[in-house]
Amino acid sequence: MPYLVALLLHCLPLAMGQYDICKSWVTTDDGPSWEFYACQPKAMRMKDYVTVRVDPAGITCGDPPERFCTHENPYLCSDECDASNPDLAHPPKLMFDTEDEGLATYWQSVTWRRYPEPLLANITLSWNKSIELTDDIVITFEYGRPTIMMLEKSLDNGRTWHPYQYYADDCMEAFSMPARRVRDLSTTSANRVLCTEEYSRWAGSKKEKNVRFEVRDRFAIFAGPDLKNMDNLYTRLESAKGLKDFFTVTDLRMRLLRPALGGTYVQRENLYKYFYAVSNIEVTGRCKCNLHANLCTFREGSLQCECEHNTTGQDCGKCKKNFRSRSWRAGSYLPLPNGSPNACAAAGSAFGNCECYGHSNRCSYIDFLNVVTCVSCKHNTRGQHCQHCRLGFYRNSSAELDDENVCIECNCNQIGSVHDRCNETGYCECKEGATGPKCDDCLPNYYWRQGCFPNVCDDELLLCQNGGTCYRNQRCLCPVGFKGVLCQQSRCDTDGKDCDAASGARASLGTVLLGALALQLRGCVDL
Ligand SMILES: *[C@@H]1O[C@H](CO)[C@@H](O)[C@H](O)[C@H]1NC(C)=O
Ligand SMILES: *[C@@H]1O[C@H](CO)[C@@H](O)[C@H](O)[C@H]1NC(C)=O
Ligand SMILES: *[C@@H]1O[C@H](CO)[C@@H](O)[C@H](O)[C@H]1NC(C)=O
Ligand SMILES: *[C@@H]1O[C@H](CO)[C@@H](O)[C@H](O)[C@H]1NC(C)=O
Ligand SMILES: *[C@@H]1O[C@H](CO)[C@@H](O)[C@H](O)[C@H]1NC(C)=O
Ligand SMILES: [Ca+2]
């Protein structure tokens, strides 16, 4: 029975198509064991998981209620949009509902009654998850497709936006770009952003409703017209720089820049027939899981990969804790047909037991020591297993050994410390008089001036005398007539000339001081 299960699982990759399973239990000569493969989730209807935002405020019709006409019947304006009436309202969510046969439900904008001011609307779709497109984006417009619009995409949850495709009935006029078709692109230009005129010309509002972003046509450049040769596409996705990212989005934005005109000119006398109405936005794609998951589920309001290969994160973009003996890598479509899982490895399991805690990808054998050692330890680590911190760094006690933040810089004060090394708790070795973890403070009775120096004067033991004042513990400012470190010495003691000069300054001194000075002066004259 176990053999049968093994056999069944082993056959699954073929039965289910490429990259559908992440691992299987296989029997080899050494007995049964797990085999791992690159894997990806199935493509899904992404409109079911999207959040939408329509800008600017007030662009949705019906508040206040408004009548509108159609291009087919421009003078019979009997249709009404009223946001307060569910039967007549056209809110954004109707772009993502499931349509009943034949009855389109749609979001609708206000009419172009402010012409010639442009009628602009942004429809922004957000998934809060990277998605890889697998089929065309199809936007369905009731009552005519815009004559100018633009598709933009974001790869970073809406922080930055990039043009994806331009659409106009005249590309040169609208965007100063030549009109091109995706079908004419080549293998080297498969990810070019272009302007197309295929979806903007007037063809009767009932006839051609769809605006496409042609994912299949771009895939077909590599995989052939019926996408039969997917192996070639997967090979190219691995090797061609930027090609995978071109089909990856977290957000999409349709910038509607000019509505359908139904003719060459805007008829000013009947502006109620110009507006946007979108009944459906179809986005088909799969969660981007870096080839480390074959399931993607909707949890806590967002899509999340169910990561295998001991990876974790919304996109399986990092290794699980304790599985960081080498750096994380995405799985690869190559070699065909099962790809490489590039699984994260448990501590101590890879590289012939040379553990590097994820700080190095390379080990080397040192012959004369007979040891295997990690090479080029990153993140300021060092040692045979990158298990120590480099000199000038100390161990972050709240981080695991395989954490990128495991080593913290000592940051010793260059002047106050003996060298730039510190002990295991980050304390630097201080020069005389300096203190603090980084040696940037002075001990009591020391003052800071390009290092710590013993106080010359203070308020306690080293008092300035004879009315002198202590300047920043560095020196006494002595009254005229006194000198010495603490102003303890009269200038007259050594040099009679200074005494005369001092008498001229009497007026500027306080009375008490003056008395003392007068006494001293008298003594001086007596001599
Ligand atoms: C639409 O979005 C673009 C940025 O992608 C912004 O510059 C523009 O002002 C927006 N237009 C409206 C009508 O909100
Ligand atoms: C986006 O997804 C992340 C990861 O699942 C989640 O933590 C975050 O709350 C989500 N943000 C929003 C706005 O839904
Ligand atoms: C992931 O870790 C588990 C538990 O240690 C192990 O059984 C499994 O084989 C690992 N998977 C891969 C792909 O390395
Ligand atoms: C220490 O490691 C923790 C856990 O990784 C991190 O959050 C913190 O920022 C690190 N501390 C410093 C000072 O780098
Ligand atoms: C580091 O130095 C400080 C200050 O000298 C000391 O208090 C601490 O115990 C030392 N830590 C270790 C681990 O030696
Ligand atoms: Ca609809």
Coordinates of C-alpha atoms and ligand atoms in Angstrom, one line a residue:
M1 CA 0.0 0.0 0.0
P2 CA 2.7 2.6 0.8
Y3 CA 4.3 1.7 -2.4
L4 CA 1.1 2.4 -4.3
V5 CA 0.8 5.9 -2.6
A6 CA 4.3 6.6 -3.6
L7 CA 3.7 5.6 -7.1
L8 CA 0.6 7.7 -7.3
L9 CA 2.3 10.8 -5.9
H10 CA 5.2 10.3 -8.2
C11 CA 2.9 10.3 -11.2
L12 CA 1.2 13.5 -10.0
P13 CA 3.5 16.0 -11.7
L14 CA 2.6 14.6 -15.0
A15 CA -1.1 14.3 -14.3
M16 CA -1.5 17.9 -12.9
G17 CA 0.8 19.8 -15.2
Q18 CA 4.0 21.7 -14.6
Y19 CA 5.2 22.9 -11.2
D20 CA 2.0 21.9 -9.4
I21 CA 3.5 20.0 -6.6
C22 CA 6.3 21.0 -4.2
K23 CA 7.4 17.5 -3.0
S24 CA 6.7 13.9 -3.4
W25 CA 7.5 10.7 -1.5
V26 CA 9.7 8.6 -3.8
T27 CA 11.4 5.2 -3.5
T28 CA 15.0 5.0 -4.5
D29 CA 17.6 2.4 -4.0
D30 CA 18.3 3.9 -0.6
G31 CA 14.7 3.5 0.5
P32 CA 11.8 6.0 0.4
S33 CA 12.4 9.7 0.9
W34 CA 11.0 13.1 0.0
E35 CA 11.9 14.7 -3.3
F36 CA 11.4 18.5 -3.7
Y37 CA 10.4 20.5 -6.8
A38 CA 9.9 24.0 -7.8
C39 CA 6.2 24.7 -7.4
Q40 CA 3.6 27.5 -8.0
P41 CA -0.1 28.0 -7.2
K42 CA -2.8 27.7 -9.8
A43 CA -4.0 30.7 -11.7
M44 CA -7.1 32.3 -10.2
R45 CA -9.7 34.9 -11.0
M46 CA -8.0 37.7 -9.2
K47 CA -11.0 40.1 -9.2
D48 CA -12.4 38.0 -6.4
Y49 CA -9.6 39.2 -4.0
V50 CA -9.2 42.8 -5.1
T51 CA -9.9 46.1 -3.3
V52 CA -10.9 48.9 -5.6
R53 CA -10.7 52.7 -5.4
V54 CA -12.2 55.1 -7.8
D55 CA -10.9 58.7 -8.0
P56 CA -11.5 61.6 -7.9
A57 CA -14.3 61.8 -5.2
G58 CA -17.6 62.4 -6.8
I59 CA -16.7 60.7 -10.1
T60 CA -19.3 57.9 -9.7
C61 CA -22.7 59.0 -11.1
G62 CA -25.9 59.3 -9.1
D63 CA -25.2 61.8 -6.4
P64 CA -27.1 64.0 -7.3
P65 CA -29.2 61.8 -9.6
E66 CA -28.5 62.4 -13.3
R67 CA -30.0 61.5 -16.7
F68 CA -27.8 60.2 -19.4
C69 CA -28.1 59.3 -23.1
T70 CA -26.3 56.7 -25.3
H71 CA -24.5 57.2 -28.6
E72 CA -27.1 55.0 -30.3
N73 CA -30.0 57.1 -29.1
P74 CA -28.5 60.5 -28.2
Y75 CA -31.8 62.4 -28.0
L76 CA -33.7 59.9 -26.0
C77 CA -32.2 60.5 -22.6
S78 CA -34.4 58.4 -20.5
D79 CA -31.7 56.5 -18.6
E80 CA -31.1 57.6 -15.0
C81 CA -28.3 57.1 -12.5
D82 CA -29.4 57.5 -8.9
A83 CA -27.0 56.4 -6.1
S84 CA -29.7 56.2 -3.5
N85 CA -31.8 53.7 -5.5
P86 CA -30.2 50.2 -5.7
D87 CA -31.8 49.6 -9.1
L88 CA -30.4 52.7 -10.6
A89 CA -27.1 53.0 -8.8
H90 CA -23.7 52.1 -10.5
P91 CA -21.2 51.6 -7.7
P92 CA -17.6 50.4 -8.3
K93 CA -18.3 46.9 -7.0
L94 CA -20.3 46.2 -10.1
M95 CA -17.0 45.9 -12.0
F96 CA -16.2 42.7 -10.1
D97 CA -19.6 40.9 -9.7
T98 CA -20.7 37.8 -11.6
E99 CA -23.0 38.8 -14.4
D100 CA -26.3 37.2 -15.0
E101 CA -26.7 36.0 -18.6
G102 CA -27.2 39.0 -20.9
L103 CA -27.7 41.6 -18.1
A104 CA -24.6 43.7 -17.6
T105 CA -24.1 45.5 -14.3
Y106 CA -21.6 48.3 -14.3
W107 CA -19.8 51.1 -12.6
Q108 CA -20.6 54.4 -14.3
S109 CA -19.1 57.9 -14.1
V110 CA -20.8 61.2 -14.1
T111 CA -21.4 62.7 -17.6
W112 CA -19.1 65.1 -19.4
R113 CA -21.2 68.1 -18.6
R114 CA -18.1 70.1 -17.6
Y115 CA -16.7 69.9 -21.1
P116 CA -14.2 71.2 -22.3
E117 CA -12.6 70.4 -18.9
P118 CA -11.4 66.8 -19.3
L119 CA -13.4 64.0 -17.8
L120 CA -10.8 62.0 -15.8
A121 CA -11.2 59.0 -13.7
N122 CA -8.7 56.6 -12.0
I123 CA -9.7 53.0 -11.2
T124 CA -7.1 51.5 -8.8
L125 CA -7.1 47.8 -8.0
S126 CA -5.0 46.6 -5.1
W127 CA -4.2 43.1 -3.9
N128 CA -1.7 43.7 -1.1
K129 CA 0.1 40.7 -2.6
S130 CA 2.4 40.2 -5.6
I131 CA 0.6 38.5 -8.5
E132 CA 2.0 37.0 -11.6
L133 CA -0.3 37.6 -14.6
T134 CA -1.0 34.4 -16.6
D135 CA -3.7 35.7 -19.0
D136 CA -4.9 38.9 -20.6
I137 CA -6.4 41.7 -18.5
V138 CA -9.8 42.4 -20.0
I139 CA -11.7 45.6 -19.2
T140 CA -15.2 45.6 -20.5
F141 CA -16.8 49.0 -21.3
E142 CA -20.5 49.3 -21.9
Y143 CA -21.6 52.3 -24.1
G144 CA -18.2 52.6 -25.8
R145 CA -14.5 52.3 -25.0
P146 CA -12.4 55.4 -24.0
T147 CA -10.7 57.2 -26.8
I148 CA -7.7 57.8 -24.5
M149 CA -6.7 55.7 -21.5
M150 CA -3.6 54.4 -19.8
L151 CA -2.8 51.3 -17.7
E152 CA -0.3 51.6 -14.9
K153 CA 1.1 49.1 -12.5
S154 CA 2.8 49.0 -9.1
L155 CA 5.1 46.4 -7.8
D156 CA 5.3 47.8 -4.3
N157 CA 1.7 48.1 -3.0
G158 CA 1.2 51.5 -4.6
R159 CA 4.2 53.3 -3.5
T160 CA 5.6 53.7 -7.0
W161 CA 3.8 53.5 -10.3
H162 CA 4.9 52.6 -13.8
P163 CA 3.2 52.9 -17.2
Y164 CA 2.1 49.4 -18.4
Q165 CA 0.3 50.3 -21.7
Y166 CA -1.1 53.3 -23.5
Y167 CA -4.4 53.2 -25.4
A168 CA -5.6 55.9 -27.8
D169 CA -7.5 56.3 -31.1
D170 CA -4.4 58.4 -32.2
C171 CA -1.3 57.4 -30.2
M172 CA 0.8 60.2 -31.8
E173 CA -1.7 62.9 -30.9
A174 CA -2.5 61.6 -27.4
F175 CA 0.9 60.4 -26.1
S176 CA 3.5 61.3 -28.9
M177 CA 4.1 57.6 -29.3
P178 CA 3.9 55.6 -32.5
A179 CA 1.1 53.0 -32.5
R180 CA 2.4 49.5 -32.2
R181 CA 0.9 46.0 -31.7
V182 CA 2.0 43.4 -29.2
R183 CA 1.8 40.8 -32.0
D184 CA 4.7 42.6 -33.7
L185 CA 7.0 42.5 -30.7
S186 CA 10.1 40.2 -30.8
T187 CA 11.9 38.1 -28.2
T188 CA 14.1 41.0 -27.2
S189 CA 11.2 43.5 -26.9
A190 CA 8.7 41.3 -25.2
N191 CA 8.5 43.5 -22.2
R192 CA 8.2 46.8 -24.0
V193 CA 5.6 49.3 -22.9
L194 CA 3.8 50.5 -26.0
C195 CA 0.8 52.5 -27.2
T196 CA -1.9 50.6 -29.1
E197 CA -4.8 51.9 -31.3
E198 CA -6.5 48.6 -31.4
Y199 CA -8.9 49.2 -28.6
S200 CA -9.9 52.8 -28.8
R201 CA -11.5 53.4 -32.1
W202 CA -15.2 53.7 -32.4
A203 CA -16.9 50.5 -33.6
G204 CA -20.4 51.0 -32.3
S205 CA -20.8 50.7 -28.6
K206 CA -22.4 47.3 -28.6
K207 CA -19.9 45.7 -31.0
E208 CA -16.5 45.9 -29.4
K209 CA -16.5 46.4 -25.7
N210 CA -13.2 45.1 -24.5
V211 CA -9.8 46.7 -23.8
R212 CA -7.0 44.2 -23.4
F213 CA -3.6 44.0 -21.9
E214 CA -2.3 41.2 -24.0
V215 CA -0.4 38.8 -21.7
R216 CA -1.0 35.8 -24.0
D217 CA 0.4 37.5 -27.1
R218 CA 3.5 38.4 -25.2
F219 CA 3.8 34.8 -23.8
A220 CA 3.3 33.5 -27.4
I221 CA 6.5 35.3 -28.5
F222 CA 8.3 32.5 -26.6
A223 CA 5.7 29.7 -26.3
G224 CA 4.2 29.7 -29.7
P225 CA 0.7 30.7 -30.9
D226 CA -1.2 28.2 -28.8
L227 CA 1.2 28.5 -25.8
K228 CA 2.2 24.9 -26.6
N229 CA 5.9 25.3 -25.8
M230 CA 5.6 26.6 -22.2
D231 CA 9.1 25.1 -21.5
N232 CA 10.6 27.7 -23.7
L233 CA 8.7 30.5 -21.9
Y234 CA 9.8 29.2 -18.5
T235 CA 13.4 29.1 -19.6
R236 CA 13.1 32.6 -20.8
L237 CA 11.5 33.8 -17.6
E238 CA 14.5 32.5 -15.7
S239 CA 17.1 33.9 -18.0
A240 CA 15.8 37.2 -19.4
K241 CA 16.4 40.0 -17.0
G242 CA 13.2 41.8 -15.9
L243 CA 10.8 39.5 -17.9
K244 CA 9.3 37.9 -14.8
D245 CA 8.9 41.3 -13.1
F246 CA 7.2 42.7 -16.2
F247 CA 4.2 40.3 -15.6
T248 CA 4.2 40.8 -11.8
V249 CA 2.0 43.4 -10.1
T250 CA 0.6 44.3 -6.7
D251 CA -1.7 47.0 -8.0
L252 CA -3.2 48.1 -11.3
R253 CA -4.6 51.5 -12.3
M254 CA -6.7 52.4 -15.2
R255 CA -6.4 56.1 -16.0
L256 CA -9.4 57.0 -18.1
L257 CA -8.5 60.2 -19.9
R258 CA -11.2 60.7 -22.6
P259 CA -14.5 58.9 -23.0
A260 CA -15.9 57.4 -26.2
L261 CA -17.0 60.1 -28.6
G262 CA -19.1 58.1 -31.0
G263 CA -17.8 60.2 -33.8
T264 CA -15.0 62.7 -34.6
Y265 CA -16.2 65.6 -32.5
V266 CA -17.6 66.3 -29.2
Q267 CA -21.2 67.5 -29.5
R268 CA -21.4 70.4 -27.1
E269 CA -25.2 70.5 -27.2
N270 CA -25.5 66.9 -25.9
L271 CA -22.9 66.2 -23.3
Y272 CA -25.0 63.7 -21.5
K273 CA -23.9 60.9 -23.8
Y274 CA -20.3 61.1 -22.8
F275 CA -19.3 59.1 -19.7
Y276 CA -17.4 55.9 -18.7
A277 CA -19.2 52.6 -17.9
V278 CA -17.2 49.5 -16.9
S279 CA -19.0 46.3 -16.4
N280 CA -16.1 43.9 -15.8
I281 CA -12.4 43.8 -15.1
E282 CA -10.9 40.3 -15.5
V283 CA -7.5 39.8 -14.1
T284 CA -6.1 36.2 -14.2
G285 CA -3.0 35.4 -12.4
R286 CA -1.3 33.4 -9.7
C287 CA 0.1 34.4 -6.4
K288 CA 3.8 35.0 -6.6
C289 CA 5.4 32.6 -4.1
N290 CA 8.9 32.4 -5.6
L291 CA 8.3 28.8 -6.6
H292 CA 8.1 27.8 -3.0
A293 CA 4.3 27.1 -2.7
N294 CA 1.5 25.5 -4.7
L295 CA -1.3 27.0 -2.6
C296 CA -2.4 30.5 -2.0
T297 CA -5.2 31.3 0.4
F298 CA -7.2 34.3 1.4
R299 CA -6.5 35.0 5.1
E300 CA -6.9 38.1 7.2
G301 CA -8.0 40.1 4.2
S302 CA -5.1 39.3 2.0
L303 CA -3.8 36.5 -0.3
Q304 CA -0.9 34.5 1.3
C305 CA 1.3 31.8 0.0
E306 CA 1.3 28.5 1.9
C307 CA 5.0 28.2 1.9
E308 CA 6.9 25.0 1.6
H309 CA 10.7 24.2 1.4
N310 CA 11.0 25.7 4.9
T311 CA 10.4 29.2 3.6
T312 CA 8.1 31.8 5.1
G313 CA 6.5 35.2 4.4
Q314 CA 3.7 36.4 2.3
D315 CA 5.6 35.6 -0.9
C316 CA 7.8 32.8 0.7
G317 CA 10.5 35.4 0.4
K318 CA 12.7 34.3 3.3
C319 CA 13.8 31.2 5.2
K320 CA 12.1 30.0 8.3
K321 CA 13.8 30.5 11.6
N322 CA 16.4 27.8 12.2
F323 CA 16.5 27.2 8.5
R324 CA 19.0 29.8 7.6
S325 CA 22.3 27.9 7.2
R326 CA 22.4 29.4 3.7
S327 CA 20.9 32.5 2.2
W328 CA 17.3 32.4 0.8
R329 CA 16.9 31.8 -2.9
A330 CA 13.8 31.7 -5.1
G331 CA 13.0 28.4 -6.7
S332 CA 13.9 28.0 -10.4
Y333 CA 11.9 26.7 -13.4
L334 CA 15.2 25.1 -14.5
P335 CA 16.2 22.4 -15.1
L336 CA 13.1 21.3 -16.9
P337 CA 10.7 19.7 -16.2
N338 CA 10.7 19.9 -12.4
G339 CA 12.9 22.9 -11.7
S340 CA 15.0 23.4 -8.6
P341 CA 13.4 23.9 -5.2
N342 CA 16.3 25.9 -3.8
A343 CA 14.9 25.0 -0.4
C344 CA 16.1 26.6 2.8
A345 CA 18.3 24.3 4.8
A346 CA 18.1 23.5 8.5
A347 CA 20.9 24.6 10.7
G348 CA 23.7 22.1 10.6
S349 CA 22.4 20.1 7.6
A350 CA 24.0 21.6 4.7
F351 CA 27.6 22.1 3.4
G352 CA 28.9 18.9 5.0
N353 CA 28.0 20.2 8.4
C354 CA 29.7 23.6 8.0
E355 CA 27.1 25.8 9.6
C356 CA 27.4 29.5 8.7
Y357 CA 24.1 30.7 10.3
G358 CA 23.1 32.3 7.0
H359 CA 25.9 34.8 7.0
S360 CA 27.8 33.1 4.2
N361 CA 27.1 31.0 1.1
R362 CA 30.5 29.5 0.8
C363 CA 32.7 27.1 2.8
S364 CA 36.3 26.2 2.2
Y365 CA 38.5 23.4 3.4
I366 CA 41.7 24.4 5.0
D367 CA 44.1 21.6 4.3
F368 CA 46.8 22.1 7.0
L369 CA 44.2 22.6 9.8
N370 CA 41.9 19.9 8.4
V371 CA 38.8 22.1 9.0
V372 CA 36.0 23.4 6.9
T373 CA 35.3 27.0 7.5
C374 CA 32.8 29.6 6.3
V375 CA 34.2 32.2 3.8
S376 CA 33.4 35.9 3.7
C377 CA 31.0 36.0 6.6
K378 CA 28.6 38.9 6.1
H379 CA 26.6 41.0 8.6
N380 CA 29.8 41.9 10.6
T381 CA 30.3 38.3 11.7
R382 CA 33.5 36.3 11.7
G383 CA 34.8 32.9 12.7
Q384 CA 34.7 29.3 11.4
H385 CA 30.9 29.3 11.5
C386 CA 30.4 33.1 11.3
Q387 CA 29.4 32.7 14.9
H388 CA 31.4 35.6 16.4
C389 CA 31.2 39.3 15.9
R390 CA 33.9 41.2 14.1
L391 CA 36.2 43.4 16.2
G392 CA 34.4 46.7 16.9
F393 CA 31.1 44.8 17.1
Y394 CA 29.3 43.0 19.9
R395 CA 26.6 40.3 20.1
N396 CA 23.0 41.5 20.1
S397 CA 21.5 39.5 22.9
S398 CA 18.0 39.7 21.6
A399 CA 18.9 38.3 18.2
E400 CA 19.4 34.7 17.2
L401 CA 22.7 33.7 15.8
D402 CA 21.2 33.5 12.3
D403 CA 19.7 37.0 12.5
E404 CA 21.1 39.7 10.2
N405 CA 21.2 42.1 13.2
V406 CA 23.2 39.7 15.4
C407 CA 26.3 42.0 15.6
I408 CA 26.0 45.6 16.8
E409 CA 28.7 48.2 16.2
C410 CA 30.5 49.2 19.5
N411 CA 30.5 52.9 18.6
C412 CA 33.2 53.7 21.2
N413 CA 33.9 57.4 21.5
Q414 CA 37.2 57.9 19.6
I415 CA 38.6 60.3 22.1
G416 CA 37.4 58.9 25.3
S417 CA 38.1 55.2 24.7
V418 CA 41.4 53.3 24.4
H419 CA 40.4 51.5 21.2
D420 CA 37.2 50.8 19.2
R421 CA 36.5 47.4 20.7
C422 CA 34.0 46.6 23.4
N423 CA 33.0 43.8 25.7
E424 CA 30.1 41.4 25.2
T425 CA 27.6 43.9 26.6
G426 CA 28.8 46.8 24.4
Y427 CA 31.0 48.6 27.0
C428 CA 34.1 50.3 25.6
E429 CA 37.4 50.5 27.5
C430 CA 37.8 54.1 28.7
K431 CA 40.9 56.3 29.0
E432 CA 41.6 57.8 32.5
G433 CA 38.8 60.1 33.6
A434 CA 36.3 58.9 30.9
T435 CA 33.3 56.8 31.7
G436 CA 29.9 55.6 30.3
P437 CA 29.3 52.6 28.0
K438 CA 30.8 54.4 25.1
C439 CA 33.3 56.5 27.1
D440 CA 31.7 59.8 26.1
D441 CA 31.2 61.0 29.7
C442 CA 33.7 62.1 32.4
L443 CA 34.0 60.8 35.9
P444 CA 33.2 63.2 38.7
N445 CA 36.0 65.8 39.2
Y446 CA 36.8 65.6 35.5
Y447 CA 35.8 67.9 32.7
W448 CA 35.3 67.1 28.9
R449 CA 37.5 69.0 26.4
Q450 CA 38.7 66.7 23.6
G451 CA 38.8 64.0 26.3
C452 CA 38.5 64.0 30.1
F453 CA 40.8 66.2 32.2
P454 CA 40.9 66.6 36.0
N455 CA 39.1 69.6 37.3
V456 CA 41.3 72.6 37.9
C457 CA 38.7 74.3 40.1
D458 CA 35.2 73.5 41.4
D459 CA 32.7 74.4 44.1
E460 CA 34.0 72.1 46.7
L461 CA 37.7 71.4 47.3
L462 CA 39.3 73.4 44.5
L463 CA 37.7 76.8 45.3
C464 CA 39.0 79.8 43.4
Q465 CA 40.3 82.3 46.0
N466 CA 40.4 86.0 46.4
G467 CA 37.1 86.5 44.6
G468 CA 38.1 84.5 41.5
T469 CA 35.4 82.6 39.6
C470 CA 35.7 79.0 38.3
Y471 CA 35.2 78.8 34.5
R472 CA 33.9 75.4 33.4
N473 CA 36.1 73.6 35.9
Q474 CA 39.0 74.5 33.6
R475 CA 40.5 77.6 35.2
C476 CA 39.9 80.4 37.7
L477 CA 39.2 83.8 36.4
C478 CA 41.1 85.9 38.8
P479 CA 40.4 89.5 39.8
V480 CA 43.0 92.0 38.7
G481 CA 46.0 91.8 41.1
F482 CA 45.8 88.1 41.6
K483 CA 47.2 85.1 39.8
G484 CA 47.9 81.5 40.3
V485 CA 45.8 78.4 39.4
L486 CA 43.3 79.3 42.2
C487 CA 44.1 83.1 42.3
Q488 CA 45.8 82.4 45.5
Q489 CA 48.8 84.6 44.7
S490 CA 49.0 88.4 44.7
R491 CA 50.7 89.8 41.7
C492 CA 52.5 92.3 44.1
D493 CA 54.2 89.3 45.8
T494 CA 56.6 89.1 43.0
D495 CA 56.5 92.2 41.0
G496 CA 55.8 95.7 42.4
K497 CA 55.0 97.3 39.1
D498 CA 51.7 95.4 38.7
C499 CA 50.4 96.9 42.0
D500 CA 50.2 100.4 40.5
A501 CA 48.4 99.1 37.5
A502 CA 46.0 97.4 39.8
S503 CA 45.1 100.5 41.7
G504 CA 43.7 102.1 38.5
A505 CA 41.1 99.3 38.4
R506 CA 39.7 99.8 41.9
A507 CA 36.5 101.5 40.8
S508 CA 35.4 98.5 38.9
L509 CA 35.6 96.1 41.9
G510 CA 33.0 95.4 44.6
T511 CA 33.3 97.1 47.9
V512 CA 34.3 94.1 50.0
L513 CA 36.9 93.2 47.5
L514 CA 38.0 96.8 47.4
G515 CA 38.6 96.8 51.2
A516 CA 40.7 93.6 50.9
L517 CA 42.6 95.1 48.0
A518 CA 43.3 98.4 49.8
L519 CA 44.8 96.5 52.7
Q520 CA 47.0 94.5 50.4
L521 CA 48.0 97.6 48.5
R522 CA 49.0 99.4 51.7
G523 CA 51.2 96.5 52.7
C524 CA 52.7 96.7 49.2
V525 CA 53.5 100.4 49.6
D526 CA 55.0 99.8 53.1
L527 CA 57.5 97.4 51.5
Ligands
LIG1 C1 -4.7 59.4 -11.3 O1 -3.5 58.8 -10.8 C2 -2.4 59.6 -11.3 C3 -1.1 58.9 -10.8 O2 -1.0 57.6 -11.2 C4 -2.4 61.0 -10.8 O3 -1.3 61.7 -11.2 C5 -3.7 61.6 -11.2 O4 -3.8 62.9 -10.7 C6 -4.9 60.8 -10.8 N1 -6.1 61.3 -11.4 C7 -7.2 61.5 -10.8 C8 -8.4 62.0 -11.5 O5 -7.3 61.2 -9.6
LIG2 C1 -1.3 43.4 3.7 O1 -0.8 42.1 3.9 C2 0.1 42.0 5.1 C3 0.7 40.6 5.2 O2 -0.3 39.6 5.0 C4 -0.8 42.3 6.3 O3 0.0 42.3 7.5 C5 -1.3 43.7 6.2 O4 -2.2 44.0 7.2 C6 -2.1 43.9 4.9 N1 -2.5 45.3 4.7 C7 -3.7 45.6 4.3 C8 -3.9 47.1 4.1 O5 -4.6 44.8 4.1
LIG3 C1 11.9 21.4 6.2 O1 12.0 21.0 7.5 C2 11.4 19.8 7.9 C3 11.5 19.7 9.4 O2 12.8 19.7 9.8 C4 12.0 18.6 7.1 O3 11.3 17.5 7.5 C5 11.8 18.9 5.7 O4 12.4 17.8 4.9 C6 12.4 20.2 5.3 N1 12.0 20.5 3.9 C7 12.9 20.8 3.0 C8 12.4 21.1 1.6 O5 14.1 21.0 3.2
LIG4 C1 18.9 43.3 17.9 O1 18.1 42.3 17.3 C2 16.7 42.5 17.2 C3 16.1 41.3 16.7 O2 16.5 41.1 15.4 C4 16.5 43.8 16.4 O3 15.1 44.0 16.4 C5 17.2 44.9 17.0 O4 17.1 46.1 16.2 C6 18.7 44.6 17.2 N1 19.3 45.7 17.9 C7 20.2 46.5 17.4 C8 20.7 47.6 18.2 O5 20.6 46.4 16.2
LIG5 C1 31.4 44.9 30.3 O1 31.9 46.0 30.9 C2 31.1 46.6 31.9 C3 31.8 47.9 32.4 O2 33.1 47.6 32.7 C4 30.8 45.6 33.0 O3 29.9 46.2 33.9 C5 30.2 44.4 32.4 O4 29.9 43.4 33.4 C6 31.1 43.9 31.3 N1 30.4 42.8 30.6 C7 31.0 41.6 30.5 C8 30.1 40.6 29.8 O5 32.1 41.4 30.7
CA6 CA -20.5 43.7 -13.7

